[in-house]
Coordinates of C-alpha atoms in Angstrom, one line a residue:
M1284 CA 0.2 -0.2 0.2
A1285 CA 2.7 2.8 0.7
D1286 CA 4.9 1.6 -2.4
S1287 CA 1.9 2.3 -4.4
L1288 CA 1.0 6.1 -2.5
C1289 CA 4.9 6.6 -3.4
R1290 CA 4.3 5.8 -7.0
L1291 CA 1.5 8.1 -7.0
C1292 CA 3.4 10.7 -5.6
H1293 CA 6.5 10.7 -7.1
P1294 CA 4.6 9.8 -11.4
P1295 CA 7.3 8.2 -13.7
A1296 CA 9.7 10.9 -15.1
K1297 CA 9.1 11.6 -18.7
A1298 CA 11.2 9.8 -21.3
S1299 CA 14.3 12.5 -22.1
P1300 CA 13.6 12.6 -26.0
P1301 CA 16.8 11.1 -28.5
T1302 CA 19.7 12.5 -28.3
V1303 CA 21.5 14.1 -31.6
K1304 CA 24.1 11.4 -32.2
E1305 CA 27.7 12.2 -33.2
R1306 CA 28.5 12.7 -36.7
G1307 CA 31.5 10.1 -36.6
K1308 CA 34.9 9.7 -37.5
W1309 CA 36.9 6.8 -39.8
G1310 CA 37.4 4.1 -37.9
S1311 CA 41.0 3.9 -39.6
K1312 CA 42.9 5.7 -41.9
K1313 CA 42.5 2.1 -44.1
E1314 CA 38.7 2.8 -44.5
F1315 CA 38.9 6.2 -45.5
I1316 CA 41.3 4.8 -48.5
L1317 CA 39.5 2.1 -49.4
S1318 CA 36.5 3.6 -49.8
V1319 CA 37.6 6.5 -51.8
A1320 CA 39.1 3.6 -53.5
G1321 CA 36.3 2.3 -54.5
A1322 CA 34.3 5.4 -55.2
I1323 CA 37.0 6.7 -58.1
I1324 CA 37.6 3.4 -59.5
G1325 CA 35.2 1.8 -61.2
L1326 CA 33.5 0.9 -64.7
G1327 CA 35.0 3.6 -66.4
N1328 CA 38.6 2.4 -65.7
V1329 CA 37.5 -1.3 -67.4
W1330 CA 34.9 -0.2 -70.1
R1331 CA 36.0 3.4 -71.1
F1332 CA 39.7 4.2 -70.6
P1333 CA 40.7 1.2 -72.7
Y1334 CA 39.3 2.0 -75.6
L1335 CA 39.5 5.5 -75.6
C1336 CA 43.4 4.5 -75.5
Y1337 CA 43.0 2.9 -78.5
K1338 CA 41.1 4.7 -80.4
N1339 CA 42.6 8.0 -79.5
G1340 CA 46.2 7.2 -80.7
G1341 CA 47.5 4.3 -78.1
G1342 CA 50.3 4.9 -76.2
A1343 CA 49.8 8.8 -77.4
F1344 CA 46.7 9.4 -75.9
F1345 CA 48.7 9.4 -72.6
I1346 CA 50.1 12.9 -73.3
P1347 CA 46.7 14.8 -72.9
Y1348 CA 46.2 12.1 -70.4
L1349 CA 48.9 13.1 -68.0
L1350 CA 48.3 16.4 -68.6
F1351 CA 44.6 16.8 -68.0
L1352 CA 45.3 14.8 -64.6
A1353 CA 48.2 17.4 -63.7
V1354 CA 46.2 20.7 -64.3
C1355 CA 42.3 19.6 -63.7
G1356 CA 42.0 16.0 -62.1
I1357 CA 44.9 16.1 -58.9
P1358 CA 44.4 20.0 -58.0
L1359 CA 40.4 19.3 -57.8
F1360 CA 40.9 15.7 -56.1
I1361 CA 43.5 17.8 -53.7
L1362 CA 40.7 20.7 -53.2
E1363 CA 37.6 18.3 -53.0
T1364 CA 39.3 16.0 -50.2
A1365 CA 41.2 19.0 -47.8
L1366 CA 37.8 20.7 -48.3
G1367 CA 36.0 18.4 -47.0
Q1368 CA 38.8 17.3 -43.2
Y1369 CA 39.0 21.2 -43.2
T1370 CA 35.1 21.6 -42.6
S1371 CA 34.2 18.3 -41.5
Q1372 CA 31.4 19.0 -43.2
G1373 CA 29.2 17.2 -46.0
G1374 CA 28.9 18.5 -49.7
I1375 CA 26.4 20.9 -49.1
M1376 CA 27.5 22.8 -45.6
C1377 CA 31.3 23.0 -46.7
W1378 CA 30.3 25.7 -49.3
R1379 CA 28.1 27.3 -46.5
K1380 CA 31.0 27.2 -43.9
I1381 CA 33.9 28.6 -47.1
C1382 CA 31.5 30.5 -49.2
P1383 CA 27.9 31.2 -48.2
L1384 CA 27.2 32.9 -51.5
F1385 CA 27.8 30.1 -53.7
E1386 CA 26.2 27.2 -51.1
G1387 CA 24.0 26.0 -54.5
M1388 CA 27.3 24.4 -55.3
G1389 CA 26.1 22.1 -53.1
Y1390 CA 22.9 21.3 -53.9
A1391 CA 23.7 21.3 -57.8
S1392 CA 26.0 18.6 -56.9
Q1393 CA 23.8 16.5 -54.7
I1394 CA 20.9 16.5 -57.0
I1395 CA 24.0 15.0 -59.8
I1396 CA 24.5 12.2 -57.1
F1397 CA 21.0 11.8 -56.7
Y1398 CA 20.4 11.3 -60.7
G1399 CA 23.7 9.3 -61.1
C1400 CA 21.9 7.0 -58.1
I1401 CA 18.9 6.0 -60.4
S1402 CA 20.8 5.3 -63.4
Y1403 CA 23.9 3.8 -62.2
V1404 CA 22.0 1.5 -60.2
V1405 CA 20.8 -0.2 -63.9
I1406 CA 24.1 -1.0 -64.9
L1407 CA 24.1 -3.2 -61.6
A1408 CA 20.8 -5.0 -62.6
W1409 CA 21.9 -5.8 -66.1
A1410 CA 25.2 -6.9 -64.4
F1411 CA 23.5 -9.1 -62.0
F1412 CA 21.2 -10.9 -64.5
Y1413 CA 24.3 -11.6 -66.8
L1414 CA 26.1 -13.5 -63.3
F1415 CA 22.8 -15.4 -62.5
S1416 CA 22.5 -16.2 -66.1
S1417 CA 26.2 -18.2 -66.0
F1418 CA 25.2 -20.3 -63.5
S1419 CA 23.6 -22.4 -66.3
G1420 CA 25.0 -26.2 -68.4
E1421 CA 25.5 -23.8 -71.6
L1422 CA 25.7 -20.0 -71.4
P1423 CA 22.5 -19.0 -72.7
W1424 CA 24.4 -16.4 -75.5
A1425 CA 26.5 -19.0 -76.9
T1426 CA 23.7 -20.5 -79.0
C1427 CA 20.7 -19.8 -81.3
N1428 CA 18.0 -22.7 -80.0
N1429 CA 16.5 -19.8 -77.4
T1430 CA 12.8 -18.2 -77.7
W1431 CA 14.6 -14.9 -78.0
N1432 CA 16.5 -15.8 -81.2
T1433 CA 15.2 -14.8 -84.6
D1434 CA 15.9 -16.8 -87.4
Y1435 CA 18.8 -14.8 -88.6
C1436 CA 20.7 -15.7 -85.3
L1437 CA 24.5 -15.9 -86.1
V1438 CA 27.0 -18.2 -83.7
L1439 CA 30.0 -16.0 -84.0
N1440 CA 31.7 -19.2 -82.9
N1441 CA 31.1 -21.4 -85.5
F1442 CA 31.9 -18.2 -88.5
N1443 CA 35.4 -18.1 -89.8
A1444 CA 36.4 -15.4 -92.0
T1445 CA 39.6 -16.9 -93.0
V1446 CA 37.7 -19.2 -95.4
N1447 CA 35.8 -16.4 -96.9
Q1448 CA 32.5 -17.1 -94.8
T1449 CA 30.2 -14.5 -96.1
M1450 CA 27.9 -13.0 -93.2
P1451 CA 24.6 -13.7 -93.9
V1452 CA 22.4 -10.2 -94.6
N1453 CA 20.4 -8.8 -91.7
A1454 CA 22.4 -11.6 -89.5
S1455 CA 22.9 -10.7 -85.7
T1456 CA 25.1 -12.6 -83.5
S1457 CA 23.6 -14.5 -80.1
V1458 CA 25.1 -12.3 -77.5
T1459 CA 23.5 -9.3 -79.7
E1460 CA 20.4 -10.7 -79.6
F1461 CA 20.4 -12.2 -76.1
W1462 CA 21.5 -8.6 -75.4
Q1463 CA 19.0 -6.3 -77.0
R1464 CA 16.6 -9.3 -76.7
R1465 CA 16.3 -11.2 -73.6
V1466 CA 18.2 -8.4 -71.5
L1467 CA 16.8 -5.2 -72.4
N1468 CA 13.8 -6.4 -74.8
L1469 CA 14.5 -3.3 -76.7
S1470 CA 11.3 -1.2 -77.9
T1471 CA 10.9 0.8 -80.8
G1472 CA 11.7 4.0 -79.5
I1473 CA 11.6 5.9 -76.4
E1474 CA 7.9 6.8 -77.0
D1475 CA 7.3 2.7 -76.6
L1476 CA 8.3 2.4 -72.7
G1477 CA 6.3 -0.6 -73.4
N1478 CA 6.3 -3.4 -69.6
I1479 CA 8.5 -3.3 -66.7
Q1480 CA 10.8 -6.4 -67.2
W1481 CA 10.1 -8.1 -63.7
E1482 CA 13.3 -10.3 -63.9
L1483 CA 15.1 -7.3 -63.7
S1484 CA 13.2 -5.6 -62.0
L1485 CA 14.5 -8.1 -58.8
C1486 CA 18.0 -7.2 -60.1
L1487 CA 17.4 -4.1 -59.7
L1488 CA 15.7 -4.1 -56.0
L1489 CA 18.6 -6.6 -54.8
A1490 CA 21.4 -3.6 -56.0
W1491 CA 19.2 -1.6 -53.7
I1492 CA 18.7 -3.8 -51.1
I1493 CA 23.2 -4.3 -50.6
C1494 CA 23.2 -0.8 -51.3
Y1495 CA 21.1 0.2 -48.6
F1496 CA 22.9 -1.5 -45.8
C1497 CA 26.3 -0.9 -46.9
V1498 CA 25.5 2.8 -46.0
W1499 CA 22.2 2.5 -43.0
K1500 CA 24.8 2.4 -40.1
G1501 CA 27.0 5.2 -41.7
V1502 CA 30.0 5.9 -42.0
R1503 CA 30.5 2.7 -39.4
S1504 CA 29.2 0.4 -42.2
T1505 CA 30.3 2.4 -45.0
G1506 CA 33.9 2.1 -44.2
K1507 CA 33.8 -1.9 -43.5
A1508 CA 31.9 -2.3 -46.9
P1509 CA 35.2 -1.6 -49.0
Y1510 CA 37.1 -4.0 -47.3
V1511 CA 35.5 -6.4 -49.8
T1512 CA 33.6 -4.1 -52.4
A1513 CA 36.9 -2.0 -53.4
T1514 CA 39.8 -5.4 -52.5
F1515 CA 38.0 -7.9 -54.4
P1516 CA 38.1 -6.0 -58.0
F1517 CA 41.6 -6.1 -58.2
I1518 CA 42.1 -9.7 -57.2
M1519 CA 39.6 -11.0 -60.2
L1520 CA 41.3 -7.9 -62.5
A1521 CA 44.4 -9.6 -61.4
V1522 CA 43.0 -13.3 -62.3
L1523 CA 41.6 -11.7 -65.7
F1524 CA 45.0 -10.3 -66.5
V1525 CA 46.9 -13.2 -65.9
R1526 CA 44.5 -15.5 -67.8
G1527 CA 44.4 -12.5 -70.7
M1528 CA 47.8 -12.6 -71.3
T1529 CA 48.4 -16.3 -71.5
L1530 CA 45.9 -16.5 -74.5
P1531 CA 47.0 -16.9 -77.8
G1532 CA 46.7 -13.1 -79.9
A1533 CA 46.9 -11.3 -76.6
F1534 CA 49.8 -9.5 -77.5
H1535 CA 48.6 -9.0 -81.0
G1536 CA 45.7 -6.8 -79.2
I1537 CA 47.9 -5.2 -76.4
K1538 CA 49.9 -3.8 -79.7
Y1539 CA 46.7 -2.5 -80.8
Y1540 CA 46.1 -0.7 -77.1
L1541 CA 49.4 0.8 -76.9
Y1542 CA 51.3 1.1 -80.5
P1543 CA 51.7 4.7 -80.2
N1544 CA 49.9 7.2 -83.4
P1545 CA 51.5 10.8 -82.7
E1546 CA 49.1 12.3 -86.0
R1547 CA 45.8 11.7 -83.5
L1548 CA 47.2 14.2 -80.7
A1549 CA 46.0 16.8 -84.1
D1550 CA 42.5 16.0 -83.6
P1551 CA 40.7 18.8 -80.8
Q1552 CA 38.3 15.7 -80.0
V1553 CA 41.4 13.2 -78.6
W1554 CA 42.0 16.1 -75.9
M1555 CA 38.2 17.0 -75.4
D1556 CA 38.3 12.9 -75.0
A1557 CA 41.2 12.6 -72.2
G1558 CA 39.9 15.6 -70.3
T1559 CA 36.0 13.7 -69.8
Q1560 CA 37.6 11.0 -68.9
I1561 CA 39.6 12.5 -66.3
F1562 CA 36.3 13.8 -64.7
Y1563 CA 34.5 10.7 -65.3
S1564 CA 37.0 8.4 -63.9
Y1565 CA 37.7 10.5 -60.4
A1566 CA 34.2 11.2 -59.3
L1567 CA 35.5 14.7 -59.2
C1568 CA 32.8 18.0 -58.4
L1569 CA 30.1 15.9 -57.6
G1570 CA 30.5 15.7 -53.6
C1571 CA 31.7 12.5 -52.6
L1572 CA 35.4 13.3 -52.3
T1573 CA 34.0 16.4 -50.2
T1574 CA 32.1 13.3 -47.7
L1575 CA 34.6 11.2 -47.6
G1576 CA 37.0 13.7 -47.0
S1577 CA 34.9 15.1 -43.9
Y1578 CA 35.7 12.0 -41.9
N1579 CA 39.1 12.1 -41.8
K1580 CA 40.7 13.4 -38.4
Y1581 CA 41.8 16.9 -38.7
N1582 CA 45.6 16.3 -39.1
N1583 CA 45.2 13.5 -41.6
N1584 CA 47.6 13.8 -45.0
C1585 CA 44.9 14.2 -47.4
Y1586 CA 47.6 16.0 -49.6
R1587 CA 49.5 12.9 -49.8
D1588 CA 46.7 10.7 -49.6
S1589 CA 44.8 12.2 -52.9
F1590 CA 48.5 11.8 -54.5
C1591 CA 48.5 7.9 -54.2
L1592 CA 44.9 8.0 -55.2
C1593 CA 44.8 9.4 -58.4
L1594 CA 48.1 7.2 -58.9
L1595 CA 46.2 4.1 -58.1
N1596 CA 43.4 5.1 -60.5
S1597 CA 45.0 5.9 -63.3
G1598 CA 47.3 2.9 -62.8
T1599 CA 43.9 0.7 -63.0
S1600 CA 42.9 2.1 -65.3
F1601 CA 46.2 0.9 -67.4
I1602 CA 46.3 -2.3 -66.4
S1603 CA 42.3 -3.0 -67.0
G1604 CA 43.8 -2.0 -70.8
F1605 CA 46.3 -5.2 -70.3
A1606 CA 43.4 -7.2 -69.2
I1607 CA 40.6 -6.0 -71.7
F1608 CA 42.8 -5.9 -75.1
S1609 CA 44.2 -9.3 -74.3
V1610 CA 41.7 -11.4 -74.9
L1611 CA 40.0 -9.2 -77.7
G1612 CA 43.2 -10.1 -79.6
Y1613 CA 42.5 -13.8 -78.1
M1614 CA 39.1 -13.0 -79.7
S1615 CA 40.1 -11.3 -82.8
Q1616 CA 42.9 -14.0 -83.7
K1617 CA 40.1 -16.6 -83.1
Q1618 CA 37.6 -15.5 -85.2
G1619 CA 40.0 -14.3 -88.3
L1620 CA 38.7 -10.9 -87.4
D1621 CA 40.3 -7.5 -87.1
I1622 CA 40.3 -6.1 -83.5
S1623 CA 39.1 -2.6 -84.7
L1624 CA 35.3 -5.0 -85.7
V1625 CA 35.4 -6.5 -82.0
A1626 CA 36.6 -3.7 -79.6
E1627 CA 34.4 -1.4 -78.1
S1628 CA 33.9 1.3 -74.9
G1629 CA 30.8 1.3 -72.7
P1630 CA 28.1 -1.7 -72.4
G1631 CA 28.3 -2.4 -75.5
L1632 CA 32.0 -3.8 -74.1
V1633 CA 31.1 -5.3 -70.9
F1634 CA 27.5 -7.0 -72.0
I1635 CA 28.3 -7.8 -75.1
V1636 CA 32.1 -8.0 -76.7
Y1637 CA 33.5 -9.4 -73.5
P1638 CA 30.6 -12.0 -73.5
Q1639 CA 31.2 -13.1 -76.5
A1640 CA 35.4 -13.9 -75.7
V1641 CA 34.3 -15.9 -72.8
T1642 CA 32.7 -18.5 -74.7
L1643 CA 35.9 -19.0 -76.7
L1644 CA 37.9 -20.0 -73.4
P1645 CA 37.7 -23.1 -71.3
W1646 CA 34.9 -23.7 -68.7
P1647 CA 33.5 -20.0 -70.2
Q1648 CA 30.9 -20.2 -66.9
V1649 CA 33.9 -19.8 -64.7
W1650 CA 35.4 -17.0 -66.1
S1651 CA 31.5 -15.0 -66.8
V1652 CA 31.0 -15.5 -63.2
C1653 CA 34.8 -14.0 -62.1
F1654 CA 33.9 -10.9 -64.8
F1655 CA 30.6 -10.3 -63.6
I1656 CA 31.1 -10.1 -60.0
M1657 CA 34.2 -8.1 -60.6
I1658 CA 31.6 -5.6 -62.6
I1659 CA 29.0 -5.8 -60.0
L1660 CA 31.5 -4.7 -57.4
L1661 CA 33.6 -2.0 -58.9
G1662 CA 29.7 -0.3 -59.5
I1663 CA 28.5 -1.0 -56.0
D1664 CA 31.5 1.1 -54.2
G1665 CA 30.4 4.0 -56.5
Q1666 CA 26.8 3.7 -55.9
F1667 CA 26.7 3.5 -52.0
I1668 CA 29.2 6.1 -51.6
G1669 CA 27.3 8.2 -53.8
L1670 CA 24.4 7.4 -51.2
E1671 CA 26.5 7.7 -48.3
S1672 CA 27.3 11.5 -49.7
L1673 CA 23.9 12.3 -50.2
M1674 CA 23.1 11.1 -46.3
T1675 CA 25.7 12.6 -44.8
S1676 CA 25.1 16.1 -47.0
L1677 CA 21.4 15.8 -45.5
S1678 CA 22.4 14.9 -42.2
D1679 CA 24.9 18.3 -41.8
V1680 CA 22.0 20.9 -43.3
Y1681 CA 19.8 18.8 -40.9
P1682 CA 21.5 17.3 -37.6
S1683 CA 19.0 17.6 -34.8
Q1684 CA 15.9 16.2 -37.5
I1685 CA 18.2 13.3 -38.6
R1686 CA 20.8 12.1 -36.4
K1687 CA 17.8 11.2 -33.8
G1688 CA 16.7 7.7 -33.1
Y1689 CA 16.2 5.8 -36.6
R1690 CA 15.6 8.7 -38.4
R1691 CA 18.6 8.5 -40.4
E1692 CA 17.6 4.9 -41.9
L1693 CA 14.2 6.1 -42.1
L1694 CA 15.4 8.8 -44.3
L1695 CA 17.8 6.0 -46.2
I1696 CA 14.6 3.4 -46.9
L1697 CA 13.1 6.3 -48.6
I1698 CA 15.6 7.5 -50.9
C1699 CA 16.5 4.4 -52.0
A1700 CA 12.7 3.6 -52.3
L1701 CA 12.1 6.8 -54.7
G1702 CA 15.3 5.6 -56.6
F1703 CA 13.9 2.2 -57.1
G1704 CA 10.9 4.0 -58.0
F1705 CA 12.5 6.0 -61.0
G1706 CA 14.5 2.9 -61.4
L1707 CA 12.0 0.6 -63.0
L1708 CA 11.1 3.1 -65.8
L1709 CA 14.7 2.1 -66.9
V1710 CA 14.3 -1.6 -66.8
S1711 CA 11.2 -1.2 -69.2
E1712 CA 11.3 -2.4 -72.4
G1713 CA 12.2 1.3 -73.7
G1714 CA 14.4 1.7 -70.3
A1715 CA 17.9 1.8 -72.2
Y1716 CA 16.5 5.0 -74.2
I1717 CA 16.0 7.0 -70.7
L1718 CA 19.2 5.3 -69.3
Q1719 CA 21.3 7.3 -72.2
I1720 CA 19.5 10.7 -71.9
F1721 CA 20.4 10.6 -67.6
D1722 CA 24.1 9.2 -69.1
H1723 CA 24.5 12.2 -71.8
Y1724 CA 23.1 15.2 -70.2
V1725 CA 23.2 14.6 -66.3
C1726 CA 26.2 13.0 -65.3
S1727 CA 29.0 14.1 -67.9
G1728 CA 29.7 17.0 -70.0
P1729 CA 28.8 20.5 -69.6
T1730 CA 27.5 19.9 -66.4
L1731 CA 30.7 18.5 -64.8
L1732 CA 32.9 21.1 -66.2
L1733 CA 30.9 23.9 -65.1
M1734 CA 30.9 22.6 -62.1
A1735 CA 34.8 22.4 -62.1
I1736 CA 35.0 26.1 -63.3
F1737 CA 33.3 27.5 -59.9
Q1738 CA 34.7 25.0 -57.3
S1739 CA 38.4 26.8 -58.3
V1740 CA 37.2 30.0 -58.9
V1741 CA 35.5 30.3 -55.2
I1742 CA 38.6 28.7 -54.0
G1743 CA 41.4 30.6 -55.7
W1744 CA 39.3 33.9 -56.3
I1745 CA 37.1 34.3 -53.7
Y1746 CA 38.2 32.3 -50.4
G1747 CA 41.8 32.3 -51.4
A1748 CA 44.4 30.1 -53.0
D1749 CA 46.9 31.3 -50.5
R1750 CA 44.1 31.1 -47.3
F1751 CA 43.3 27.8 -48.5
C1752 CA 47.0 27.0 -48.7
D1753 CA 47.7 28.3 -45.1
N1754 CA 44.7 25.5 -44.5
I1755 CA 45.4 22.6 -45.9
K1756 CA 49.6 24.3 -44.2
D1757 CA 47.9 24.0 -40.5
M1758 CA 46.6 20.5 -41.2
I1759 CA 49.1 18.7 -42.5
G1760 CA 52.2 20.7 -41.3
Y1761 CA 53.1 22.2 -45.0
K1762 CA 52.2 24.1 -48.1
P1763 CA 50.9 22.0 -51.2
L1764 CA 52.5 22.1 -54.2
T1765 CA 52.6 25.8 -56.3
M1766 CA 51.7 24.2 -59.1
I1767 CA 48.8 22.9 -57.7
K1768 CA 48.0 26.5 -56.2
Y1769 CA 48.5 27.9 -59.8
S1770 CA 46.1 24.9 -61.1
W1771 CA 42.7 26.2 -59.0
L1772 CA 44.1 30.0 -59.9
Y1773 CA 44.1 29.7 -64.1
G1774 CA 44.9 26.3 -64.7
T1775 CA 41.7 24.4 -63.8
P1776 CA 39.0 27.2 -64.9
L1777 CA 40.9 28.2 -68.0
V1778 CA 41.3 24.2 -69.2
C1779 CA 37.7 23.8 -68.5
S1780 CA 36.6 26.3 -70.1
G1781 CA 37.7 25.9 -73.4
T1782 CA 36.7 22.1 -72.9
L1783 CA 33.1 23.5 -71.9
V1784 CA 33.2 25.6 -75.1
F1785 CA 34.5 23.0 -77.5
L1786 CA 31.7 21.0 -76.4
L1787 CA 28.9 23.5 -76.8
L1788 CA 30.8 24.5 -80.3
R1789 CA 30.7 20.7 -81.3
Y1790 CA 27.4 19.6 -80.4
T1791 CA 25.6 17.1 -81.9
P1792 CA 22.1 16.0 -81.5
L1793 CA 22.3 12.2 -79.4
K1794 CA 21.8 9.6 -80.7
F1795 CA 21.0 6.0 -79.7
N1796 CA 23.0 3.4 -81.1
N1797 CA 24.0 6.0 -83.8
S1798 CA 20.9 5.6 -85.8
Y1799 CA 17.6 5.8 -83.7
I1800 CA 17.0 10.0 -83.4
Y1801 CA 15.0 11.0 -80.1
P1802 CA 12.3 12.8 -80.7
W1803 CA 12.3 16.9 -79.4
W1804 CA 10.3 16.5 -76.1
A1805 CA 13.0 13.9 -74.7
Y1806 CA 16.1 16.6 -75.7
C1807 CA 14.0 19.1 -73.5
I1808 CA 14.2 16.3 -70.9
G1809 CA 17.8 15.9 -71.0
W1810 CA 18.3 19.6 -70.8
F1811 CA 15.8 20.0 -67.9
L1812 CA 17.7 17.5 -66.0
A1813 CA 21.1 19.0 -66.7
M1814 CA 20.1 22.5 -65.9
S1815 CA 18.2 21.4 -63.0
S1816 CA 21.2 21.1 -60.9
V1817 CA 23.2 23.7 -62.2
V1818 CA 20.8 26.4 -62.0
M1819 CA 20.5 26.2 -58.1
I1820 CA 23.2 27.9 -58.0
P1821 CA 21.8 30.9 -59.5
V1822 CA 18.6 30.5 -57.5
T1823 CA 20.4 30.1 -54.2
M1824 CA 22.9 33.1 -54.9
V1825 CA 19.6 35.3 -55.4
W1826 CA 17.9 33.7 -52.0
K1827 CA 21.3 34.6 -50.1
L1828 CA 21.2 38.2 -51.0
A1829 CA 17.8 38.6 -50.3
K1830 CA 18.2 37.6 -46.6
V1831 CA 21.0 40.4 -46.0
K1832 CA 20.5 43.9 -45.8
G1833 CA 22.8 47.0 -47.4
T1834 CA 23.7 47.8 -50.6
L1835 CA 24.3 45.0 -53.2
W1836 CA 28.7 45.5 -52.3
Q1837 CA 27.9 45.3 -48.8
R1838 CA 25.7 42.4 -49.5
L1839 CA 28.2 40.1 -51.4
Q1840 CA 30.9 40.9 -49.0
K1841 CA 28.6 39.7 -46.1
I1842 CA 28.0 36.5 -47.8
C1843 CA 31.3 35.7 -49.3
Q1844 CA 33.1 35.4 -45.7
P1845 CA 33.7 32.4 -44.8
S1846 CA 32.0 30.9 -41.0
S1847 CA 34.0 32.1 -38.1
D1848 CA 33.9 28.6 -36.5
L1849 CA 35.9 27.4 -39.3
P1850 CA 39.5 25.9 -37.7
G1851 CA 42.4 29.2 -37.6
M1852 CA 39.6 31.6 -38.5
T1853 CA 39.6 33.2 -35.5
K1854 CA 43.3 33.9 -35.7
Q1855 CA 42.9 34.5 -39.8
M1856 CA 40.4 37.2 -39.0
E1857 CA 42.1 39.2 -36.0
S1858 CA 45.3 38.7 -38.5
I1859 CA 43.5 40.8 -41.5
H1860 CA 41.7 43.0 -39.1
T1861 CA 45.6 44.0 -37.1
S1862 CA 46.8 44.2 -40.3
K1863 CA 44.0 46.6 -42.2
H1864 CA 44.6 48.6 -38.4
F1865 CA 47.8 49.8 -38.8
R1866 CA 47.6 50.0 -42.6
D1867 CA 44.9 52.9 -42.1
G1868 CA 46.7 54.2 -39.1
G1869 CA 46.9 54.1 -35.3
P1870 CA 44.9 55.7 -32.7
D1871 CA 46.8 58.4 -33.1
G1872 CA 46.6 58.9 -36.8
T1873 CA 50.4 57.6 -37.1
V1874 CA 50.5 55.3 -40.3
Y1875 CA 52.8 52.5 -39.3

């Protein structure tokens, strides 16, 4: 009875509201290195670089490639990684801290990442489909005895060009028909989306589920996943490299890959291909590097790490060329075809040429499984790192709303569900047409070049290249090379501006398979997607200016000032104030 009265007199205390979780740091330096390696080493290293090298003059292509790497790639890589580490903020808040006027660059980069996540994951769905199809007694793309094959189907392994055998009119290979009629089930155009393919939609769902569980616990899970996803592709690549180099005809393929043709350097398109490859494969201007750098300890040597990671990325691209072209050389010799007829880039290489090549090898199912596991792991890294960047950026903007209880996990489920919902359009019968619009207008080209120009101008001219070099010195103990500073000031904005102008002057309407011409409204959708991200920069600038009082010049001065809570900023502002005081004169009016 007494206990009951006591409980009535002293009601239980109200449950305290959930506390805001800490932002967190990497568990070790390895987690940072592997996460960045996973983000930047992806499908572009395997399916784009080797082909560009072969197409654009072999060994001579390294001249423009290395030039763009030195002037744009490495400086921007260092800028983004160091910016994240210095501010300890993701892709949006880092710009609000450094230069609030250009906070819109953060929103633009996250929109690009969201679009990229929607489209990029479809490639993983295709790769899963091929992987599951590899577990069969006979590879389904190796024969013409399937329900999806036409009367004009041809098994290329049985075709021998060396005995003057003529290719039948309208013939298509078994591999091409599997890709176009079984996997994509292509419709006649983007006007006819057709049905959603349930098998691909399940593969898409599987890819999103894997990405969710790689990111759901934040940096704790994101830092652990790359121990598998970033290292295993290197093992697979090494296996394919060794196997490829031991095939007959391998050196014939390597010759085509690397034989220098200096005359190609006179073609401006070669230089454009080198520049776009740097942006494509280094994950620049997307905010991913800034996010990953933000989880570093303040005194981590991000400058040295950036050089090592850039070397690893380009080295992987170079080695991938040997793994790919050795097999293409073998394929060329086996079928009696010129290597120019079998060398392709992009999805054509991964889903047509290499599946054809494995059918010529002993135990083709084994090599097919190895290859597509490598493709999936190369792709999954970039996908979940993009998701982590998106989640980190939102959590940094609204920490008290998102970092409580299970709100972060619920928000991640919502983003993944939205991505999956939009992705269903891309696994319909007309989905490949939409995917190409995303790839062409959103995730490469003019959009990223504009972002690179803005980034280098903000850091180099508004915040100050010297000030940023001092910030890096404060973190690692020494300043970066003078060349890096001048790249931020002059090299990167000038080279990117020239490349952007050239791309716009050489603009030609997008075509699918070089034959299908999109309707006018499809091009409008493409440009809308491209501009929907970049337009955030001027919109945010206008909004920021409207919130501040004073003349236009006074407003600009106020919203270009970095945040006072940045490391070392108080000391910097005192130094600036002191120098201004002595320049204008002391208390007695004397100018010192």
